[in-house]
Amino acid sequence: MREMRYEAPRTLEAALALLSAPNGQARVLAGGTDLLIGLRAGRDVPELLVDIKGIPEMTSIVAENGGFRFGAAVTCMELIEHEGFAKAWPGVIDAVKLIGSIQVKGRATVGGNLCNASPAADSVPALIAAEASVSIAGPNGNREARVEECARGPGETSLARGELVSSILLPPRLPHSGDAYLRFTPRTEMDIAVVGAGVNLTLDDSGVCRQARVSLGAVAERALLVPEAAAALIGSKVDAAALRRLAAAASAACRPIDDKRGTKEFRIKIAGVMARRAAEIALARSLSQRAADKLLGG
Amino acid sequence: MAKYHVTATVNGDAAEFLCETHQTLLEVLRDELGLTGTKEGCGTGDCGACSVTIDGRLMCSCLVLAVEAEGKAIQTIEGMAAGTELHPLQRKFLEHAALQCGICTPGILIAARSLLERNPDPTEEEVRYWLAGNLCRCTGYHKIVDAVLDAAREMRRE
Amino acid sequence: MTVSATITSGKKKLKVVGTRPVRPDGVPKVTGLARYGADYSLPGMLWGKILRSPHAHARIRSIDTSKAQALAGVKAVMTSADLPEQKFEYVGPERVAVNFWHMTRGIMAREKVLYEGHAVAAVAATSRTVADEALRLIKIDYELLPHVINVEEAMQPDAPLLFEDMITRGVEPAPDKPSNISKRIEFKIGDLGAGFAAADEIVEGAFRTAPVHQGYIEPQACLARFDADGQAELWASSQGHFVIRALTARLLGMDIGNLRVHPAEIGGGFGGKNVPYVEPVALALSRKTGHPVKIVLSREEVFKACGPAAGSLMTVKIGVTKDGRIVAADGVFRFQAGAFPGSPVMNACMCAFAPYDIPNVCSVGYDVICNRPKTAAYRAPGAPISAYAVESVMDMAAASIGMDPLQFRLKNVARPGTPTVWGPKHAHEGYAETIQALLQHPGYAAPLGKNQGRGVAAGYWFNNGGESSAAAHVNEDGTVVVATGSADLSGTRAAMALMAAETLGIDYDKVRPIVADTASIGFSGLAAGSRTTFATGIAVVEACRKVIGELRARAAMIWDVRAEDVAWEDGCAKRTGDNAGGVEPLSLKAIAAKRSVTGGPISAEVSVNAGGVAPGFATEYCDVEVDPETGAVKILRFVAAQDVGRAIHPAYVEGQIQGGVAQGIGWALNEEYIYDEAGRLANAGFLDYRVPVASDLPRIEAVLVEVPNPNHPFGVKGVGEANIVPSLAAVANAVSRAIGRRMTELPMSPPTVLAALDSERGG
């Protein structure tokens, strides 16, 4: 611990050089809300901390090709306060709002939430449902990946040594769409999700669901994309019967563990409930968007 | 390993200190700068007793490394009053008996001030959710909420 | 909301008692200047850190500290060898007996480690970083032993034994085999068999509670200094610096008079800081190094090693007649004591049925050892736990005869003259008045919606009197310093100032209350047992009355009359008697100005052993809503009526009630110790040890019922604790009624509630 060093590079290239340096182990410091707890517990103490918060493209939020790209070091509060993003992706914002307290959100980043790879990370199911992708910078150049490809298991990502998630991209929003994220916790705030559910859906002009994505968190070794749950909604008006099928599919997809935050049985039950409730909110949002579009002659 | 030399602004005044990489801002505020008003309740960002603002943003100082404070403007509880003139939140906390043992009070005052800077007219629910990251074991939060809402009222009239 | 019941004698209206001024220690607390246990420093100070057992149960074969000693910056390493051995004997009254043989082993392990987190060694070093490194260099050879955690398993005949020679006390004849049951106690009145035979309905239940922690936000911390001449000082936050002094001195084998303890501000105690943890270690390290040593515990250490509360297994049976009379009550209470004897099971047995007039009662308690840290007091220790079981069965009994739960309690209410199960008769009113206050409360009749339930519960707490000292010093300008030895946990300095100002007849802001250190005031007991405003208040008032006597004598001297012809009124000496007319009164300020020519400084100190304690009664109701799909419980409303005697500072009295209720809600819904199979704590932090956050709770309505205690100059009854006693059961009864099924286990976390709902629904 006493030999640990700190660097704060100003460019992505400089950060990559530090992360892939042959001697010693380096770790990325973004918000530090997971890292500092690990350091305090003596877990995975690296020789070098690479603070990426000074790199412009990692801390910016920009509109891109009709969608949004935000840097991996953008804090939760910054994303929440971005009106344009919040309007387009209220479900992602639902999720980001649940990452710890206001104090934690003032530091924590979505990139960190993703790369810490907790199966219960709140932002991940919402991003998966939104069909978000990530830009990964590395010693061998850049690559893109879907958010659902990033985490492999608890604390494990698919990133190679020396790679760094630089930004997260949300695609353009289709008309008549809405997303939502709900999680179950024993208290109203401050808990790790026992189950998280992200739902994103798109309706056509007659109110029939044409596209949907459903993702569950905290019910497997990583967040799951659940195509069977989405299939329950597609082609329906998201009525009670479709929602029942969605809930059943969500419960069936779970492969949770027993831990101090919830039992297997409880998680399986609640997954169905949360998925259904999130779908109801996503539906309401897509309907009100559709109503708004109609008013504007869209 | 040599220590890092950090310069920052604390409560409006220039401050500097030496620190090792692993030391948190909380540790340095208390042990190097002698500002013991910011408290450690848990060290893991779960209780909010160490709340400060950095460049206007509310954070747990136990989750910030001291080295990261370079060039930043930090506000702690010691800077909340203007000399001997208490901030309305401080006054209202006293009037409403919104503290019992007082250990959570500095963190809650910093957090409440941050709320009112962004939202001068919060509902009770908004106050409770904003302060969810500040644990209080003595009061049940009832009088804290009263004090924050009353301070907000007074500040809106000014 | 203050409901004044019985009014006492025609005392004239009080001027300052009952008002809500700003507390005298308020500004330092809102500006960050108040100094708590971790906020003190001295030049040359070293940092102390404690090494703790990673195992739940193990024999210590050897400890090798050589590498730690050799590390640069380490000035001392200690083990239990640096503390004297203590005699094995239980001293003091049974309910609060102490055994120093156990206590020294709690401070630092000797033959065995008895829980994960048990202190085994400590270092003092020039920085925290060096101290951490030094701990890693201490090598301990452990022989692992099987462990046992919960009450039921620890009581089994084949359970792993923590003490191979522990024979259960309180059993005749004594058992011939050792066990983990340190004690059995029994209280009995009347004839249980006859009682149950006369009952129309008999209801019973078995209940289980998980262990919880007091959850004070400030971890234990102190600064110790042991000088070469054997004089020592401590700056420590505790609930009683005199008790800390006595216990610490004994544990170090030093004279009490050589140790001076300064009371730091304390960031929450709730009973958990009645005993030392870090003080003897810091002092021993300072003695070894010749430098001041500071120790601040981490949150993890607090959860793992600082006396939490007991878990329990209980059975309660009650017999009632169909017109609502309770004719028999039988309770068995099995409590975890942790690694050393002394759970509050005796309190639990005594308080369980105390709010009621029941002719035939039996209360049996078992104090059971297990591989957890020794339990410490937690707000009315023991009583909330037994009240959960008893008040749940009372709820069942009321329902079985179709009676309103408040009316049921009123029908059986304890009054002066009602016998208690431990012998003395009740001597104070108050309980019935709290029930009446709720019956009249507008919310009690409000209709409930779907998935909602209303729970009622009542509770009793002894409160406490005991030893307190207070001094009043008149300053040269007529302001007054009032010094006590009672740690101020939550605003008692304001209460002392109010009582002093009222007695002296001067303005509140002319009185400066302080908490003096152990060398500067007479002995004072713990700030615990809801005793401070009561007992220390009596000492303050008596000290002020003595000062008044002195002031009258000085005025008599100034006026050249007899002291009998001088009265004290409205802060002034007034002439009475034949030549009274036309003479201007002499203010306290005027008399003070003349003190040196009338006899010197005006001052008085009083020590009391306060008797005439009135117990605390509280009755509460709680409305909840249960989410039928998840089992999540939302508290919609909570109303707590408590007989406070007289509220000296109503805002702080309300605050006590609100705080106790909030802790009770956490205890009922989400707080619990979670152990893994190796007996290690899985949730040693505030993330997974779930205390209520601001968004979890509604406004908590405190109804102050005032039935003054005739044994206190202002009618005070202790307020801090009685409010938590019914709160667990109030929530449990509400949830049980909301879902139509009796909740028999705490905490009622969502999976537990959902499972109960599913059983009720036949799923």
JSON list of C-alpha atoms in Angstrom, two decimals, chain C residues 249-397:
[
{"chain": "C", "resi": 249, "resn": "ALA", "atom": "CA", "xyz": [-8.03, 1.63, 36.38]},
{"chain": "C", "resi": 250, "resn": "ARG", "atom": "CA", "xyz": [-8.98, -1.82, 37.61]},
{"chain": "C", "resi": 251, "resn": "LEU", "atom": "CA", "xyz": [-8.10, -3.42, 34.28]},
{"chain": "C", "resi": 252, "resn": "LEU", "atom": "CA", "xyz": [-4.69, -1.76, 34.33]},
{"chain": "C", "resi": 253, "resn": "GLY", "atom": "CA", "xyz": [-4.08, -2.47, 38.01]},
{"chain": "C", "resi": 254, "resn": "MET", "atom": "CA", "xyz": [-3.71, 1.20, 38.95]},
{"chain": "C", "resi": 255, "resn": "ASP", "atom": "CA", "xyz": [-5.23, 3.51, 41.55]},
{"chain": "C", "resi": 256, "resn": "ILE", "atom": "CA", "xyz": [-8.42, 5.23, 40.46]},
{"chain": "C", "resi": 257, "resn": "GLY", "atom": "CA", "xyz": [-7.00, 8.50, 41.74]},
{"chain": "C", "resi": 258, "resn": "ASN", "atom": "CA", "xyz": [-4.13, 8.35, 39.26]},
{"chain": "C", "resi": 259, "resn": "LEU", "atom": "CA", "xyz": [-6.44, 8.35, 36.28]},
{"chain": "C", "resi": 260, "resn": "ARG", "atom": "CA", "xyz": [-8.24, 11.47, 35.13]},
{"chain": "C", "resi": 261, "resn": "VAL", "atom": "CA", "xyz": [-10.87, 11.04, 32.45]},
{"chain": "C", "resi": 262, "resn": "HIS", "atom": "CA", "xyz": [-12.04, 13.97, 30.36]},
{"chain": "C", "resi": 263, "resn": "PRO", "atom": "CA", "xyz": [-15.46, 13.56, 28.79]},
{"chain": "C", "resi": 264, "resn": "ALA", "atom": "CA", "xyz": [-15.31, 14.12, 25.05]},
{"chain": "C", "resi": 265, "resn": "GLU", "atom": "CA", "xyz": [-18.59, 14.80, 23.30]},
{"chain": "C", "resi": 266, "resn": "ILE", "atom": "CA", "xyz": [-20.19, 11.50, 22.44]},
{"chain": "C", "resi": 267, "resn": "GLY", "atom": "CA", "xyz": [-21.62, 10.59, 19.06]},
{"chain": "C", "resi": 268, "resn": "GLY", "atom": "CA", "xyz": [-24.32, 8.21, 20.20]},
{"chain": "C", "resi": 269, "resn": "GLY", "atom": "CA", "xyz": [-24.23, 5.51, 22.85]},
{"chain": "C", "resi": 270, "resn": "PHE", "atom": "CA", "xyz": [-27.64, 3.97, 23.50]},
{"chain": "C", "resi": 271, "resn": "GLY", "atom": "CA", "xyz": [-25.99, 1.80, 26.15]},
{"chain": "C", "resi": 272, "resn": "GLY", "atom": "CA", "xyz": [-23.17, 0.57, 23.94]},
{"chain": "C", "resi": 273, "resn": "LYS", "atom": "CA", "xyz": [-20.67, 2.99, 25.41]},
{"chain": "C", "resi": 274, "resn": "ASN", "atom": "CA", "xyz": [-21.27, 2.16, 29.08]},
{"chain": "C", "resi": 275, "resn": "VAL", "atom": "CA", "xyz": [-18.18, -0.01, 29.09]},
{"chain": "C", "resi": 276, "resn": "PRO", "atom": "CA", "xyz": [-14.57, 0.44, 27.95]},
{"chain": "C", "resi": 277, "resn": "TYR", "atom": "CA", "xyz": [-13.13, -1.10, 24.79]},
{"chain": "C", "resi": 278, "resn": "VAL", "atom": "CA", "xyz": [-10.26, 1.04, 23.61]},
{"chain": "C", "resi": 279, "resn": "GLU", "atom": "CA", "xyz": [-9.36, 2.90, 26.80]},
{"chain": "C", "resi": 280, "resn": "PRO", "atom": "CA", "xyz": [-7.47, 0.13, 28.62]},
{"chain": "C", "resi": 281, "resn": "VAL", "atom": "CA", "xyz": [-5.59, -0.74, 25.42]},
{"chain": "C", "resi": 282, "resn": "ALA", "atom": "CA", "xyz": [-4.60, 2.85, 24.65]},
{"chain": "C", "resi": 283, "resn": "LEU", "atom": "CA", "xyz": [-3.54, 3.40, 28.25]},
{"chain": "C", "resi": 284, "resn": "ALA", "atom": "CA", "xyz": [-1.50, 0.19, 28.37]},
{"chain": "C", "resi": 285, "resn": "LEU", "atom": "CA", "xyz": [0.23, 1.16, 25.12]},
{"chain": "C", "resi": 286, "resn": "SER", "atom": "CA", "xyz": [0.92, 4.62, 26.48]},
{"chain": "C", "resi": 287, "resn": "ARG", "atom": "CA", "xyz": [2.32, 3.10, 29.64]},
{"chain": "C", "resi": 288, "resn": "LYS", "atom": "CA", "xyz": [4.64, 0.97, 27.54]},
{"chain": "C", "resi": 289, "resn": "THR", "atom": "CA", "xyz": [5.80, 3.73, 25.23]},
{"chain": "C", "resi": 290, "resn": "GLY", "atom": "CA", "xyz": [5.81, 6.83, 27.39]},
{"chain": "C", "resi": 291, "resn": "HIS", "atom": "CA", "xyz": [3.89, 8.65, 24.66]},
{"chain": "C", "resi": 292, "resn": "PRO", "atom": "CA", "xyz": [0.23, 9.56, 24.24]},
{"chain": "C", "resi": 293, "resn": "VAL", "atom": "CA", "xyz": [-1.64, 6.94, 22.21]},
{"chain": "C", "resi": 294, "resn": "LYS", "atom": "CA", "xyz": [-4.78, 7.48, 20.16]},
{"chain": "C", "resi": 295, "resn": "ILE", "atom": "CA", "xyz": [-7.07, 4.65, 19.09]},
{"chain": "C", "resi": 296, "resn": "VAL", "atom": "CA", "xyz": [-10.04, 5.11, 16.76]},
{"chain": "C", "resi": 297, "resn": "LEU", "atom": "CA", "xyz": [-12.03, 2.03, 15.83]},
{"chain": "C", "resi": 298, "resn": "SER", "atom": "CA", "xyz": [-13.25, 1.37, 12.31]},
{"chain": "C", "resi": 299, "resn": "ARG", "atom": "CA", "xyz": [-16.90, 0.70, 11.63]},
{"chain": "C", "resi": 300, "resn": "GLU", "atom": "CA", "xyz": [-16.08, -2.93, 10.97]},
{"chain": "C", "resi": 301, "resn": "GLU", "atom": "CA", "xyz": [-14.44, -3.25, 14.37]},
{"chain": "C", "resi": 302, "resn": "VAL", "atom": "CA", "xyz": [-17.46, -1.65, 16.01]},
{"chain": "C", "resi": 303, "resn": "PHE", "atom": "CA", "xyz": [-19.81, -4.22, 14.52]},
{"chain": "C", "resi": 304, "resn": "LYS", "atom": "CA", "xyz": [-17.52, -7.17, 15.13]},
{"chain": "C", "resi": 305, "resn": "ALA", "atom": "CA", "xyz": [-16.28, -6.41, 18.60]},
{"chain": "C", "resi": 306, "resn": "CYS", "atom": "CA", "xyz": [-18.36, -3.85, 20.46]},
{"chain": "C", "resi": 307, "resn": "GLY", "atom": "CA", "xyz": [-21.19, -5.24, 22.48]},
{"chain": "C", "resi": 308, "resn": "PRO", "atom": "CA", "xyz": [-24.23, -5.54, 20.32]},
{"chain": "C", "resi": 309, "resn": "ALA", "atom": "CA", "xyz": [-27.63, -6.64, 21.59]},
{"chain": "C", "resi": 310, "resn": "ALA", "atom": "CA", "xyz": [-28.84, -10.17, 22.17]},
{"chain": "C", "resi": 311, "resn": "GLY", "atom": "CA", "xyz": [-30.70, -12.41, 19.79]},
{"chain": "C", "resi": 312, "resn": "SER", "atom": "CA", "xyz": [-33.48, -14.43, 21.40]},
{"chain": "C", "resi": 313, "resn": "LEU", "atom": "CA", "xyz": [-35.81, -17.37, 21.37]},
{"chain": "C", "resi": 314, "resn": "MET", "atom": "CA", "xyz": [-38.96, -16.87, 23.45]},
{"chain": "C", "resi": 315, "resn": "THR", "atom": "CA", "xyz": [-42.25, -18.53, 24.25]},
{"chain": "C", "resi": 316, "resn": "VAL", "atom": "CA", "xyz": [-45.16, -16.70, 25.82]},
{"chain": "C", "resi": 317, "resn": "LYS", "atom": "CA", "xyz": [-48.54, -17.99, 26.91]},
{"chain": "C", "resi": 318, "resn": "ILE", "atom": "CA", "xyz": [-51.43, -15.85, 28.18]},
{"chain": "C", "resi": 319, "resn": "GLY", "atom": "CA", "xyz": [-54.82, -16.80, 29.59]},
{"chain": "C", "resi": 320, "resn": "VAL", "atom": "CA", "xyz": [-57.76, -14.38, 29.41]},
{"chain": "C", "resi": 321, "resn": "THR", "atom": "CA", "xyz": [-61.41, -14.42, 30.39]},
{"chain": "C", "resi": 322, "resn": "LYS", "atom": "CA", "xyz": [-63.96, -13.57, 27.74]},
{"chain": "C", "resi": 323, "resn": "ASP", "atom": "CA", "xyz": [-64.61, -10.20, 29.32]},
{"chain": "C", "resi": 324, "resn": "GLY", "atom": "CA", "xyz": [-60.97, -9.30, 28.87]},
{"chain": "C", "resi": 325, "resn": "ARG", "atom": "CA", "xyz": [-59.21, -10.00, 32.18]},
{"chain": "C", "resi": 326, "resn": "ILE", "atom": "CA", "xyz": [-55.73, -11.49, 31.93]},
{"chain": "C", "resi": 327, "resn": "VAL", "atom": "CA", "xyz": [-55.63, -14.25, 34.52]},
{"chain": "C", "resi": 328, "resn": "ALA", "atom": "CA", "xyz": [-52.32, -15.93, 33.82]},
{"chain": "C", "resi": 329, "resn": "ALA", "atom": "CA", "xyz": [-49.08, -15.20, 31.97]},
{"chain": "C", "resi": 330, "resn": "ASP", "atom": "CA", "xyz": [-46.10, -17.44, 31.37]},
{"chain": "C", "resi": 331, "resn": "GLY", "atom": "CA", "xyz": [-42.94, -16.46, 29.54]},
{"chain": "C", "resi": 332, "resn": "VAL", "atom": "CA", "xyz": [-39.65, -18.17, 28.80]},
{"chain": "C", "resi": 333, "resn": "PHE", "atom": "CA", "xyz": [-36.90, -15.92, 27.46]},
{"chain": "C", "resi": 334, "resn": "ARG", "atom": "CA", "xyz": [-33.65, -17.32, 26.10]},
{"chain": "C", "resi": 335, "resn": "PHE", "atom": "CA", "xyz": [-31.07, -14.65, 25.31]},
{"chain": "C", "resi": 336, "resn": "GLN", "atom": "CA", "xyz": [-27.65, -14.70, 23.69]},
{"chain": "C", "resi": 337, "resn": "ALA", "atom": "CA", "xyz": [-25.08, -13.17, 26.01]},
{"chain": "C", "resi": 338, "resn": "GLY", "atom": "CA", "xyz": [-22.22, -13.34, 23.56]},
{"chain": "C", "resi": 339, "resn": "ALA", "atom": "CA", "xyz": [-18.88, -14.69, 24.67]},
{"chain": "C", "resi": 340, "resn": "PHE", "atom": "CA", "xyz": [-19.22, -13.74, 28.33]},
{"chain": "C", "resi": 341, "resn": "PRO", "atom": "CA", "xyz": [-22.18, -13.95, 30.69]},
{"chain": "C", "resi": 342, "resn": "GLY", "atom": "CA", "xyz": [-24.43, -10.95, 31.15]},
{"chain": "C", "resi": 343, "resn": "SER", "atom": "CA", "xyz": [-27.21, -10.57, 28.62]},
{"chain": "C", "resi": 344, "resn": "PRO", "atom": "CA", "xyz": [-30.08, -8.40, 29.86]},
{"chain": "C", "resi": 345, "resn": "VAL", "atom": "CA", "xyz": [-32.40, -11.39, 30.17]},
{"chain": "C", "resi": 346, "resn": "MET", "atom": "CA", "xyz": [-33.18, -10.51, 33.76]},
{"chain": "C", "resi": 347, "resn": "ASN", "atom": "CA", "xyz": [-34.52, -7.12, 32.68]},
{"chain": "C", "resi": 348, "resn": "ALA", "atom": "CA", "xyz": [-36.49, -8.88, 29.98]},
{"chain": "C", "resi": 349, "resn": "CYS", "atom": "CA", "xyz": [-38.14, -11.19, 32.53]},
{"chain": "C", "resi": 350, "resn": "MET", "atom": "CA", "xyz": [-38.98, -8.36, 34.87]},
{"chain": "C", "resi": 351, "resn": "CYS", "atom": "CA", "xyz": [-40.33, -5.86, 32.35]},
{"chain": "C", "resi": 352, "resn": "ALA", "atom": "CA", "xyz": [-42.20, -8.33, 30.17]},
{"chain": "C", "resi": 353, "resn": "PHE", "atom": "CA", "xyz": [-45.50, -8.29, 32.03]},
{"chain": "C", "resi": 354, "resn": "ALA", "atom": "CA", "xyz": [-44.90, -5.18, 34.15]},
{"chain": "C", "resi": 355, "resn": "PRO", "atom": "CA", "xyz": [-47.46, -2.95, 32.42]},
{"chain": "C", "resi": 356, "resn": "TYR", "atom": "CA", "xyz": [-50.24, -5.28, 33.55]},
{"chain": "C", "resi": 357, "resn": "ASP", "atom": "CA", "xyz": [-52.15, -6.32, 36.62]},
{"chain": "C", "resi": 358, "resn": "ILE", "atom": "CA", "xyz": [-51.98, -10.11, 36.35]},
{"chain": "C", "resi": 359, "resn": "PRO", "atom": "CA", "xyz": [-52.39, -12.26, 39.47]},
{"chain": "C", "resi": 360, "resn": "ASN", "atom": "CA", "xyz": [-50.51, -15.31, 38.23]},
{"chain": "C", "resi": 361, "resn": "VAL", "atom": "CA", "xyz": [-47.24, -14.81, 36.38]},
{"chain": "C", "resi": 362, "resn": "CYS", "atom": "CA", "xyz": [-44.10, -16.79, 35.74]},
{"chain": "C", "resi": 363, "resn": "SER", "atom": "CA", "xyz": [-41.07, -15.40, 33.89]},
{"chain": "C", "resi": 364, "resn": "VAL", "atom": "CA", "xyz": [-38.07, -17.61, 33.26]},
{"chain": "C", "resi": 365, "resn": "GLY", "atom": "CA", "xyz": [-34.86, -16.45, 31.63]},
{"chain": "C", "resi": 366, "resn": "TYR", "atom": "CA", "xyz": [-31.75, -18.14, 30.29]},
{"chain": "C", "resi": 367, "resn": "ASP", "atom": "CA", "xyz": [-28.44, -16.33, 29.75]},
{"chain": "C", "resi": 368, "resn": "VAL", "atom": "CA", "xyz": [-26.66, -18.26, 27.00]},
{"chain": "C", "resi": 369, "resn": "ILE", "atom": "CA", "xyz": [-23.02, -17.95, 25.92]},
{"chain": "C", "resi": 370, "resn": "CYS", "atom": "CA", "xyz": [-22.10, -18.08, 22.23]},
{"chain": "C", "resi": 371, "resn": "ASN", "atom": "CA", "xyz": [-19.27, -17.08, 19.90]},
{"chain": "C", "resi": 372, "resn": "ARG", "atom": "CA", "xyz": [-20.22, -13.44, 19.50]},
{"chain": "C", "resi": 373, "resn": "PRO", "atom": "CA", "xyz": [-18.91, -10.34, 21.27]},
{"chain": "C", "resi": 374, "resn": "LYS", "atom": "CA", "xyz": [-20.36, -9.85, 24.73]},
{"chain": "C", "resi": 375, "resn": "THR", "atom": "CA", "xyz": [-23.66, -8.06, 24.53]},
{"chain": "C", "resi": 376, "resn": "ALA", "atom": "CA", "xyz": [-23.84, -4.53, 25.86]},
{"chain": "C", "resi": 377, "resn": "ALA", "atom": "CA", "xyz": [-26.82, -2.51, 26.90]},
{"chain": "C", "resi": 378, "resn": "TYR", "atom": "CA", "xyz": [-29.09, -1.26, 24.13]},
{"chain": "C", "resi": 379, "resn": "ARG", "atom": "CA", "xyz": [-31.77, 1.19, 25.12]},
{"chain": "C", "resi": 380, "resn": "ALA", "atom": "CA", "xyz": [-33.93, -0.39, 27.80]},
{"chain": "C", "resi": 381, "resn": "PRO", "atom": "CA", "xyz": [-31.76, -3.51, 27.47]},
{"chain": "C", "resi": 382, "resn": "GLY", "atom": "CA", "xyz": [-33.77, -6.68, 27.16]},
{"chain": "C", "resi": 383, "resn": "ALA", "atom": "CA", "xyz": [-37.17, -5.07, 27.51]},
{"chain": "C", "resi": 384, "resn": "PRO", "atom": "CA", "xyz": [-37.96, -4.39, 23.82]},
{"chain": "C", "resi": 385, "resn": "ILE", "atom": "CA", "xyz": [-37.16, -8.03, 23.05]},
{"chain": "C", "resi": 386, "resn": "SER", "atom": "CA", "xyz": [-39.47, -9.57, 25.66]},
{"chain": "C", "resi": 387, "resn": "ALA", "atom": "CA", "xyz": [-42.08, -6.93, 24.87]},
{"chain": "C", "resi": 388, "resn": "TYR", "atom": "CA", "xyz": [-42.08, -8.13, 21.26]},
{"chain": "C", "resi": 389, "resn": "ALA", "atom": "CA", "xyz": [-43.13, -11.59, 22.37]},
{"chain": "C", "resi": 390, "resn": "VAL", "atom": "CA", "xyz": [-45.50, -10.50, 25.11]},
{"chain": "C", "resi": 391, "resn": "GLU", "atom": "CA", "xyz": [-47.19, -7.71, 23.17]},
{"chain": "C", "resi": 392, "resn": "SER", "atom": "CA", "xyz": [-47.64, -10.01, 20.17]},
{"chain": "C", "resi": 393, "resn": "VAL", "atom": "CA", "xyz": [-49.46, -12.53, 22.37]},
{"chain": "C", "resi": 394, "resn": "MET", "atom": "CA", "xyz": [-51.46, -9.71, 23.98]},
{"chain": "C", "resi": 395, "resn": "ASP", "atom": "CA", "xyz": [-52.53, -8.77, 20.46]},
{"chain": "C", "resi": 396, "resn": "MET", "atom": "CA", "xyz": [-53.55, -12.35, 19.81]},
{"chain": "C", "resi": 397, "resn": "ALA", "atom": "CA", "xyz": [-55.42, -12.47, 23.13]}
]
